[in-house]
Coordinates of C-alpha atoms in Angstrom, one line a residue:
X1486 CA 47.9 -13.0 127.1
X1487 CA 45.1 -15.5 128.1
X1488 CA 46.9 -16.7 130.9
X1489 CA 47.8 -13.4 131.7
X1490 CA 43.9 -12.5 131.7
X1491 CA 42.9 -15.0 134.3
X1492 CA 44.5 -12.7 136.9
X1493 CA 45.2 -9.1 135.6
X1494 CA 42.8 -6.8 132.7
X1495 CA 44.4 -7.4 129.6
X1496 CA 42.0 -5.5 127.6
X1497 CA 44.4 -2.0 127.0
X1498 CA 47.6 -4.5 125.7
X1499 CA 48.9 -4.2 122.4
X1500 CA 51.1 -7.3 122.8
X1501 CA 53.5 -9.5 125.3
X1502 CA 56.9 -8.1 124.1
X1503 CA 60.3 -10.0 125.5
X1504 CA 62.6 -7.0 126.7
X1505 CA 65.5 -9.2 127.1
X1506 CA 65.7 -9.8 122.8
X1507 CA 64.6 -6.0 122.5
X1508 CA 67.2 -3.8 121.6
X1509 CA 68.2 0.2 120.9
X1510 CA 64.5 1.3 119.1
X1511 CA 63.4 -2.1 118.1
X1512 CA 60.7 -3.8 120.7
X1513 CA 60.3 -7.8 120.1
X1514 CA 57.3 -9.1 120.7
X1515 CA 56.8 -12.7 122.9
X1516 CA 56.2 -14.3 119.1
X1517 CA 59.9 -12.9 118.2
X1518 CA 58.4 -10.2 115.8
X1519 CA 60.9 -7.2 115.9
X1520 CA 58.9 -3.6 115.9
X1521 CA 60.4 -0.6 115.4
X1522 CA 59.3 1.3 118.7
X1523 CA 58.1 4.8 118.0
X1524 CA 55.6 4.5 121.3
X1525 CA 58.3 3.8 123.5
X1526 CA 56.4 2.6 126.5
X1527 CA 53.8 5.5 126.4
X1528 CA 57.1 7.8 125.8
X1529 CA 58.9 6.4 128.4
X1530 CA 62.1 5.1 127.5
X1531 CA 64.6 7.7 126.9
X1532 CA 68.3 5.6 125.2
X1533 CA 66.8 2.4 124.0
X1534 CA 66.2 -0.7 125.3
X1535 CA 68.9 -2.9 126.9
X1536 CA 71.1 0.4 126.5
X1537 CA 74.9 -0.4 127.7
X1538 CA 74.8 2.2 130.3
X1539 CA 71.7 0.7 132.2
X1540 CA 73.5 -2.8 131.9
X1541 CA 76.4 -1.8 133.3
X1542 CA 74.9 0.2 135.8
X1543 CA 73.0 -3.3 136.9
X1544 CA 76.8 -4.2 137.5
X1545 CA 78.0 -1.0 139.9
X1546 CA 78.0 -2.4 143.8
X1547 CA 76.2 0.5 144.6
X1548 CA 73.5 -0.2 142.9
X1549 CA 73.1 -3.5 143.9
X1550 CA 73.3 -1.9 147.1
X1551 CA 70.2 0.2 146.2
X1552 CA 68.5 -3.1 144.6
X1553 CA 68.9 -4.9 148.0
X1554 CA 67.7 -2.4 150.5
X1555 CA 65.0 0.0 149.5
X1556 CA 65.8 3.0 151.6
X1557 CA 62.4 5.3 153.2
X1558 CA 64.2 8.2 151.8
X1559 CA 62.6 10.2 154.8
X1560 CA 63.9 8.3 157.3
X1561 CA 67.2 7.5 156.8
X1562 CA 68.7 7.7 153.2
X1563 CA 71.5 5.9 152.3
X1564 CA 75.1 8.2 152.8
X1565 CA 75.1 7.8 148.4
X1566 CA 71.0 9.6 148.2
X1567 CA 72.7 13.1 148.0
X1568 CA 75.0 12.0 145.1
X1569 CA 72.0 10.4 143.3
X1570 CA 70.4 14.1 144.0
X1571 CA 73.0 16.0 141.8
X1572 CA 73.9 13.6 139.4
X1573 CA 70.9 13.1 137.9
X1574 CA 68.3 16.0 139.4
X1575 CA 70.3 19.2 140.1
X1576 CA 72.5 18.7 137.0
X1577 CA 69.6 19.5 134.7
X1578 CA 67.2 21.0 137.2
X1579 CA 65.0 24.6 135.8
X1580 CA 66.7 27.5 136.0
X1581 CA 65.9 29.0 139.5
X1582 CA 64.5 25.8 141.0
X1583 CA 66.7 24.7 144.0
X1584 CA 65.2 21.6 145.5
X1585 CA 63.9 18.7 143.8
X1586 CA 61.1 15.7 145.4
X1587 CA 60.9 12.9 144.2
X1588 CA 57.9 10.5 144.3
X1589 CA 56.9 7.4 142.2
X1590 CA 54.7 8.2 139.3
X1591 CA 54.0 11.0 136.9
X1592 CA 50.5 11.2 139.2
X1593 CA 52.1 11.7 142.5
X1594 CA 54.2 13.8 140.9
X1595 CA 51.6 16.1 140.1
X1596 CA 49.9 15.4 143.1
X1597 CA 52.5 16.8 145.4
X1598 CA 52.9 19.7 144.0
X1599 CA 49.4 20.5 143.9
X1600 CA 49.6 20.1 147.9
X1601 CA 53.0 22.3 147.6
X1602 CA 50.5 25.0 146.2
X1603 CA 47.6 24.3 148.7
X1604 CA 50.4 24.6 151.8
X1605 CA 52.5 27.6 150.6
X1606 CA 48.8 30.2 150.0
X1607 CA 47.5 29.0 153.7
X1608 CA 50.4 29.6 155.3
X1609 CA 50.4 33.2 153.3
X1610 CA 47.4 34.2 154.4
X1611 CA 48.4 33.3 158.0
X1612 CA 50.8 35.4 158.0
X1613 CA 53.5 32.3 158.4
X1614 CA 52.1 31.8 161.9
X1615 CA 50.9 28.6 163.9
X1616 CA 48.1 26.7 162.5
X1617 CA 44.9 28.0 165.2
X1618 CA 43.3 25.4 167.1
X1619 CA 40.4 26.0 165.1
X1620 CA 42.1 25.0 161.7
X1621 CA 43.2 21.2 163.4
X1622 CA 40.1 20.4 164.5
X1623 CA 38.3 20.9 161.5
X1624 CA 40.9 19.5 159.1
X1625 CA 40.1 16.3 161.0
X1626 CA 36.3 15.9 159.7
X1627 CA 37.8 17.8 156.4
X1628 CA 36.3 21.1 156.8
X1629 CA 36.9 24.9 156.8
X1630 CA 39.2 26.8 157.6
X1631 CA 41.7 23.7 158.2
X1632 CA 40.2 22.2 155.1
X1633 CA 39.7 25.1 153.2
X1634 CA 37.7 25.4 149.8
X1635 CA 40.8 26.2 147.6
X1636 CA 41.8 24.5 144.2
X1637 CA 43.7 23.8 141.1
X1638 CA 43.2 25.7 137.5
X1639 CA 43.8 23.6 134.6
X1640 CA 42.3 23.6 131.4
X1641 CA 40.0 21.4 128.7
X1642 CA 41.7 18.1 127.2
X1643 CA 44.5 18.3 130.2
X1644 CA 45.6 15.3 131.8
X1645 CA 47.6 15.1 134.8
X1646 CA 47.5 11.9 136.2
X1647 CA 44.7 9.3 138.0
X1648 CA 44.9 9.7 141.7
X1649 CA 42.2 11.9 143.5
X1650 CA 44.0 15.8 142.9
X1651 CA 45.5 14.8 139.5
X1652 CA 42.3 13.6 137.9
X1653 CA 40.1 16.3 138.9
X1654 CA 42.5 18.6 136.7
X1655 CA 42.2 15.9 134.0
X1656 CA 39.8 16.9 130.9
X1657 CA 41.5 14.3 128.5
X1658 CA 38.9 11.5 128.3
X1659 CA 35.7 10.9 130.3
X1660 CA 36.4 7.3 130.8
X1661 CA 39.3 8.3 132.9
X1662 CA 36.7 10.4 135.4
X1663 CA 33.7 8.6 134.8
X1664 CA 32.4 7.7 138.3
X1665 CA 35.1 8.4 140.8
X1666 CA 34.0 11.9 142.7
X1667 CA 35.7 14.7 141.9
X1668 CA 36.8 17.9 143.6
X1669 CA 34.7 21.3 141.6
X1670 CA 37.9 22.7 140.3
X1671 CA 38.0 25.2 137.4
X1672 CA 38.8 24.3 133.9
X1673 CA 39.6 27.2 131.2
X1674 CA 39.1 26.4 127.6
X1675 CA 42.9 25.7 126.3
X1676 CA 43.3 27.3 122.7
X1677 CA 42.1 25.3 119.6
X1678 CA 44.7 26.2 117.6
X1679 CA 45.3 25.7 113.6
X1680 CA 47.9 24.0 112.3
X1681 CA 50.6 24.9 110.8
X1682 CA 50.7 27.6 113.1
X1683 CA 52.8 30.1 110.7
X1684 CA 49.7 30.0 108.3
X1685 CA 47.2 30.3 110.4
X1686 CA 48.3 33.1 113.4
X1687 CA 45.3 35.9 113.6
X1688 CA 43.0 32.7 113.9
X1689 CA 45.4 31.0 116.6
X1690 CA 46.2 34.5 118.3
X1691 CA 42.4 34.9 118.9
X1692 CA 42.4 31.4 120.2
X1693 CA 44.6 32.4 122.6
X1694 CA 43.7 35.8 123.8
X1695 CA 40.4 34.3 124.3
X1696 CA 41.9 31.3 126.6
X1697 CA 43.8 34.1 128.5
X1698 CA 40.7 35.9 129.1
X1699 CA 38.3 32.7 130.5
X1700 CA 41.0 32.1 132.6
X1701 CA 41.3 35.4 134.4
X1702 CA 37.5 35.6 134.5
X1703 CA 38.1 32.1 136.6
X1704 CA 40.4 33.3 138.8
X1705 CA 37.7 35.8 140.3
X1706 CA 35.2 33.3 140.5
X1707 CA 37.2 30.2 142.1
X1708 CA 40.2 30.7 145.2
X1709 CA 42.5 29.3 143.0
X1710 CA 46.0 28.2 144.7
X1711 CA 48.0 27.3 141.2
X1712 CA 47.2 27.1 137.2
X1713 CA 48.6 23.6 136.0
X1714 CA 49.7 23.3 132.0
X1715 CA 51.2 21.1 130.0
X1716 CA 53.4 22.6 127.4
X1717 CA 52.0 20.1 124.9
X1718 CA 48.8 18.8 125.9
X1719 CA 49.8 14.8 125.4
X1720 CA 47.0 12.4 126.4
X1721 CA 44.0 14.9 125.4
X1722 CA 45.8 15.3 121.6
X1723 CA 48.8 16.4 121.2
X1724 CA 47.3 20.5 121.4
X1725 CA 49.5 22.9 120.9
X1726 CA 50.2 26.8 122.1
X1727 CA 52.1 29.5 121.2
X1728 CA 55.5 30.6 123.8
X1729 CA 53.5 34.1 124.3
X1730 CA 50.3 32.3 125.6
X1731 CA 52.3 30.7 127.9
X1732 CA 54.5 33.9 128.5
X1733 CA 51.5 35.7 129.1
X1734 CA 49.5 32.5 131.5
X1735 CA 52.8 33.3 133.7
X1736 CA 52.2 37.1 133.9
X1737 CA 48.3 36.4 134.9
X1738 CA 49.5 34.0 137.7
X1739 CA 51.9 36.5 138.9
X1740 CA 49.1 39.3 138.7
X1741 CA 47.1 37.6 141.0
X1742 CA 49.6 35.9 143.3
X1743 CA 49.2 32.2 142.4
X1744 CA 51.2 29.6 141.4
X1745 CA 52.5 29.0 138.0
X1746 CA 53.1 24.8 137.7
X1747 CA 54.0 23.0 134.4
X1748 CA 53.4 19.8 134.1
X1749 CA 56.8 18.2 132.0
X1750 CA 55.7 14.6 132.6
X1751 CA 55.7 13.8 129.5
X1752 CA 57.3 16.6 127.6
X1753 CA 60.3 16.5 129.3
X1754 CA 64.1 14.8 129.0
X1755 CA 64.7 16.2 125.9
X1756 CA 61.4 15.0 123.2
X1757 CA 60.9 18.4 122.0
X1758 CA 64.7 19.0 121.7
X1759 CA 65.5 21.2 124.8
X1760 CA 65.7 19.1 128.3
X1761 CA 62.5 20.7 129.2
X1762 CA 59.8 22.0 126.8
X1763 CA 59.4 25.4 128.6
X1764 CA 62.9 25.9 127.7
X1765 CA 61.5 27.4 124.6
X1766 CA 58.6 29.6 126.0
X1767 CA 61.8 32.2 127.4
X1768 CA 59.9 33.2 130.6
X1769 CA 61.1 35.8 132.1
X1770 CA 61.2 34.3 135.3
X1771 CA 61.1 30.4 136.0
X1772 CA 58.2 28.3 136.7
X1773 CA 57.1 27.8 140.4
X1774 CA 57.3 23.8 140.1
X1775 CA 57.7 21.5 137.2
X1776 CA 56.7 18.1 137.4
X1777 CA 58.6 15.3 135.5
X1778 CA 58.9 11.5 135.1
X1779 CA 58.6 8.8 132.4
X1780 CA 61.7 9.2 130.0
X1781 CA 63.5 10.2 133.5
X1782 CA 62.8 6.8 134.9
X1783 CA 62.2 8.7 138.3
X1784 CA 59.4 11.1 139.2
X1785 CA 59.2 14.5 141.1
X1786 CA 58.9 17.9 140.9
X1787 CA 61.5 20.8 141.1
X1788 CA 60.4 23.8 143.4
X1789 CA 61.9 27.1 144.4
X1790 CA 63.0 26.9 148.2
X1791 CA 60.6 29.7 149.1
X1792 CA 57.9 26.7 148.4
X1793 CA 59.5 24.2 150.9
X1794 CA 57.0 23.6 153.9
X1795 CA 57.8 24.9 157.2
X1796 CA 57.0 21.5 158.9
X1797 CA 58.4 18.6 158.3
X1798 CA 56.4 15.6 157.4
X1799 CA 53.7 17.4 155.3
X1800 CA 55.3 16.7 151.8
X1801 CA 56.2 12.7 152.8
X1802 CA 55.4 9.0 152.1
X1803 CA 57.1 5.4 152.9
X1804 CA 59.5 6.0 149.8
X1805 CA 59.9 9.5 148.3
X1806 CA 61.7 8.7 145.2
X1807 CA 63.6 5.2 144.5
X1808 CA 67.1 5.3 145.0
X1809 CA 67.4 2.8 141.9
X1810 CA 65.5 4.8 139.4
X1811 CA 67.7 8.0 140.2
X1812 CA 70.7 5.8 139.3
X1813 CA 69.2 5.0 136.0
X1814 CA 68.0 8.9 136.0
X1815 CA 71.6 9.8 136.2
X1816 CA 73.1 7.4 133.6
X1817 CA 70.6 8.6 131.6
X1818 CA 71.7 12.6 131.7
X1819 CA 75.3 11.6 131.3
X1820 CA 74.3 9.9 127.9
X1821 CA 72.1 12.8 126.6
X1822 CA 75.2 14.6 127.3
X1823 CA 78.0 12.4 126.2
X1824 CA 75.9 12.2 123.0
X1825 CA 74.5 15.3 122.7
X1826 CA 70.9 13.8 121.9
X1827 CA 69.1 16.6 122.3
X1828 CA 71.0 17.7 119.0
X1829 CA 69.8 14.4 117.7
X1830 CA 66.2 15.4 118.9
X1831 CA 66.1 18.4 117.3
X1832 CA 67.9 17.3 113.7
X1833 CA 65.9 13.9 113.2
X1834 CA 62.4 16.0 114.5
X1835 CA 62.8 18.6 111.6
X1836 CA 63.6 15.9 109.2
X1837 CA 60.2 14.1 110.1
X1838 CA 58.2 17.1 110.1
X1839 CA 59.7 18.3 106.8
X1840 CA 58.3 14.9 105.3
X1841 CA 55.4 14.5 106.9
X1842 CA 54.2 17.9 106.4
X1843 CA 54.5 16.7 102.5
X1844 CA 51.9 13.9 103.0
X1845 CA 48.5 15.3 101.9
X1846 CA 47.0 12.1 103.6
X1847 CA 48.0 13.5 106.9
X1848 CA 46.3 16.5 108.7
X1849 CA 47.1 19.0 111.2
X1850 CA 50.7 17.8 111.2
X1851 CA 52.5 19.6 114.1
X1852 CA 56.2 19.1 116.2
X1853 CA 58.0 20.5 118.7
X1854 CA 61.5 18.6 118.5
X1855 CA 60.6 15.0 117.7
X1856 CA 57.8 14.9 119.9
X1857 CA 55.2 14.9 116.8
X1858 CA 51.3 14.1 116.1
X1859 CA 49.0 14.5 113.0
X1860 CA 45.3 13.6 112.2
X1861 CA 43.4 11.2 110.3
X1862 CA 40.0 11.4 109.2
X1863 CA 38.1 9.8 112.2
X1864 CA 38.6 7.7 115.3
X1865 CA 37.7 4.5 113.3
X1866 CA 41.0 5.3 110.6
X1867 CA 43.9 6.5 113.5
X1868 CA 42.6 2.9 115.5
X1869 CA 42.9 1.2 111.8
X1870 CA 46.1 2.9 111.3
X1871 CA 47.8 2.1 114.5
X1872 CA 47.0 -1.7 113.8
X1873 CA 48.2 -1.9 110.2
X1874 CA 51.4 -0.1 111.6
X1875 CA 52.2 -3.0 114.6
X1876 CA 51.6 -5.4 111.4
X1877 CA 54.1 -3.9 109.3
X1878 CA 56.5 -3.5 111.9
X1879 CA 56.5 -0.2 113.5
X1880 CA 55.0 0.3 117.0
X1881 CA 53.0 4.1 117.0
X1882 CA 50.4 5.1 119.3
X1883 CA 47.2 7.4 119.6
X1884 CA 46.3 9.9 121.5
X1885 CA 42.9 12.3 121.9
X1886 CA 40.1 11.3 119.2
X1887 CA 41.6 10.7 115.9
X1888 CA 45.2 11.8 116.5
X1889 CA 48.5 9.6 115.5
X1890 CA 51.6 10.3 118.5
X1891 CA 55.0 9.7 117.5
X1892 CA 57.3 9.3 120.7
X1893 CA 60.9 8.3 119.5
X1894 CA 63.6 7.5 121.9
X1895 CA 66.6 10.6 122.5
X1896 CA 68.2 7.7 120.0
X1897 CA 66.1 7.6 117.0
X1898 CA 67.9 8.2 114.0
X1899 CA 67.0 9.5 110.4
X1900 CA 67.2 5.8 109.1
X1901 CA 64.8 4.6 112.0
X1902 CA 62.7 7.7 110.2
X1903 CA 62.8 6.6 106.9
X1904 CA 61.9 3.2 107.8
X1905 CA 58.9 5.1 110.0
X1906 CA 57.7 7.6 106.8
X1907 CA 58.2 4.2 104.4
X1908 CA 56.2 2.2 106.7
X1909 CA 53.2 4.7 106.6
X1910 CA 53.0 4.8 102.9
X1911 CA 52.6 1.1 102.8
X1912 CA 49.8 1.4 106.0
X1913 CA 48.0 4.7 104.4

């Protein structure tokens, strides 16, 4: 680590780990301690490390072929891209979304599809014609009408990523803004809700209605292009909401002709125990983009083909995607499948809950799947916590000001639990 600091910012690491003695959910650490890992690479690791089916993968000519020669998927994709493409995207895409693009990070991610929106309501209210003469020029010195005043809705304690787009719809922490200039976007209040939910709805429905209303009051103060949600608010807390909020956020987007994205970077491949957390919202009527990445290995976002862009070149980069991490993406869905995980997901979540929900110690205890948080008394006790935890073995993280995130692999079982529940007795 003091090597290490001479050249890179070392102050966010937990520990070196060694990923070649890691194995399934245990982490090692670069002293050989073995950690029970219910962090998971801030939630990214989806079957374990040093999984079989990556390994083998490592061994398939093709994607050596990948490894070797880094396609500009733009340019001229390998004859193999389109495989990659329905193997791993399409198999498990939204229902209604038709087109997939893929990008690098959870942040582009997000970032494209915020352009998506910006592109598809100018050309609207062009009537789908030619851009005017007018609208080039003053793009170029980034001003009206080419660079119109439009923007993003998301809400309090949201994050969506770092770059320039993504973190002006971020509300999770003000060390992540602090400094960098940000575009005046809109932020509605997302519901504070009470937990457990099923004791507490009149208070959370109020919550809710009240969200619903502060956004609609928004949207006829700000040109609003999309509303961007996350269906558990990850970085900023682990909040919650109820499927009608989001069933009626939907119906107030399609009132006023805007853009319904959710952002599934986090949630999605299968933590909360469907493939996609919206999954259990049943909207009528699918989401206009969702944006994905981490436990997917690749990033992108899945659109309706009513959203493509009528020129080419305005959704683009150098790489668009990684050939590589679409392999791993696939592998991946085949052994969610093969496995039937999200089975897994949903048996070991209710188990944890069920327990946790039994430990007075803990507050606000709430789950979707296995994809589960609860509170301690301050900042000072979760931070505590978390490092009495790595001691005794098990690998947790925090999230928003005093809040514990558990972010088990599709592969955790109920003894990796009990080990987990056992663990926080001892720390608690």
């Amino acid at each position: 680590m003091k090597q290490l600091d001479n050249y890179q910012d070392t102050r966010s690491m937990f520990f070196i780990a060694d990923f070649e003695k890691s194995i399934g959910n245990y982490i090692m650490d670069a002293d050989g301690n073995s950690m029970l890992d219910v962090f998971a690479q801030i939630a990214s690791i989806p079957i374990g490390y040093n999984n079989p089916a990556f390994l083998n993968l490592a061994k398939d000519p093709a994607f050596q072929t990948a490894l070797a020669n880094r396609a500009a998927l733009g340019v001229s994709p390998n004859k193999d891209w389109v495989d990659s493409v329905e193997k791993a995207f399409m198999r498990v895409a939204p229902a209604g979304m038709s087109n997939v693009f893929t990008v690098m990070c959870g942040s582009c991610a997000n970032e494209n599809a915020f352009k998506t929106a910006f592109m598809y309501k100018a050309a609207k209210r062009r009537g789908d014609k030619d851009f005017s003469l007018n609208e080039l020029q003053s793009c170029m010195n980034n001003q009206a009408p080419g660079s119109p005043d439009m923007s993003i809705l998301s809400f309090s304690h949201g994050f969506h990523g770092r770059l320039f787009g993504s973190l002006a719809a971020t509300a999770s922490k003000a060390i992540h803004k602090v400094d960098i200039p940000a575009f005046n976007w809109p932020k509605a209040p997302f519901p504070e809700l009470r937990y457990p939910q099923h004791l507490h709805q009149d208070y959370n429905q109020q919550m809710e209605q009240q969200s619903l209303h502060e956004v609609e009051q928004l949207l006829n103060k700000h040109d609003v292009a999309a509303i961007v949600v996350e269906p558990i608010q990850s970085e900023g807390g682990d909040n919650h909401a109820s499927p009608h909020f989001f069933r009626q956020l939907q119906a107030i987007c399609k009132k006023n002709d805007i853009l319904f994205i959710v952002d599934e970077v986090q949630t999605g491949v299968g933590a909360t125990g469907t493939f996609w957390a919206h999954e259990a919202w049943d909207l009528p009527t699918s989401p206009d983009m969702v944006t994905f990445s981490k436990k997917f290995q690749a990033a992108g976002f899945y659109l309706n083909q009513r959203l493509r862009p009528t020129q080419p070149y305005r959704l683009y980069n150098t790489w668009m995607g990684d050939p590589v991490r679409a392999m791993q993406a696939a592998a991946i869905v085949n052994e969610i499948q093969d496995k039937q995980l999200l089975d897994n997901v949903k048996s070991v979540g209710n188990y944890l809950q069920q327990h946790l929900n039994d430990n007075r110690k803990l507050g606000s205890v709430r789950g979707q799947g296995a994809f589960i948080a609860f509170d301690l008394e301050s900042p000072k006790k979760r931070d505590q916590f978390l490092t009495d935890m790595r001691q005794l073995g098990v690998n947790v993280g925090g999230c928003g000001d005093k809040t514990v995130r558990l972010r088990p692999m599709l592969t955790f079982q109920k003894h990796h639990a009990d080990i987990l529940l056992d663990t926080m007795e001892r720390a608690l």
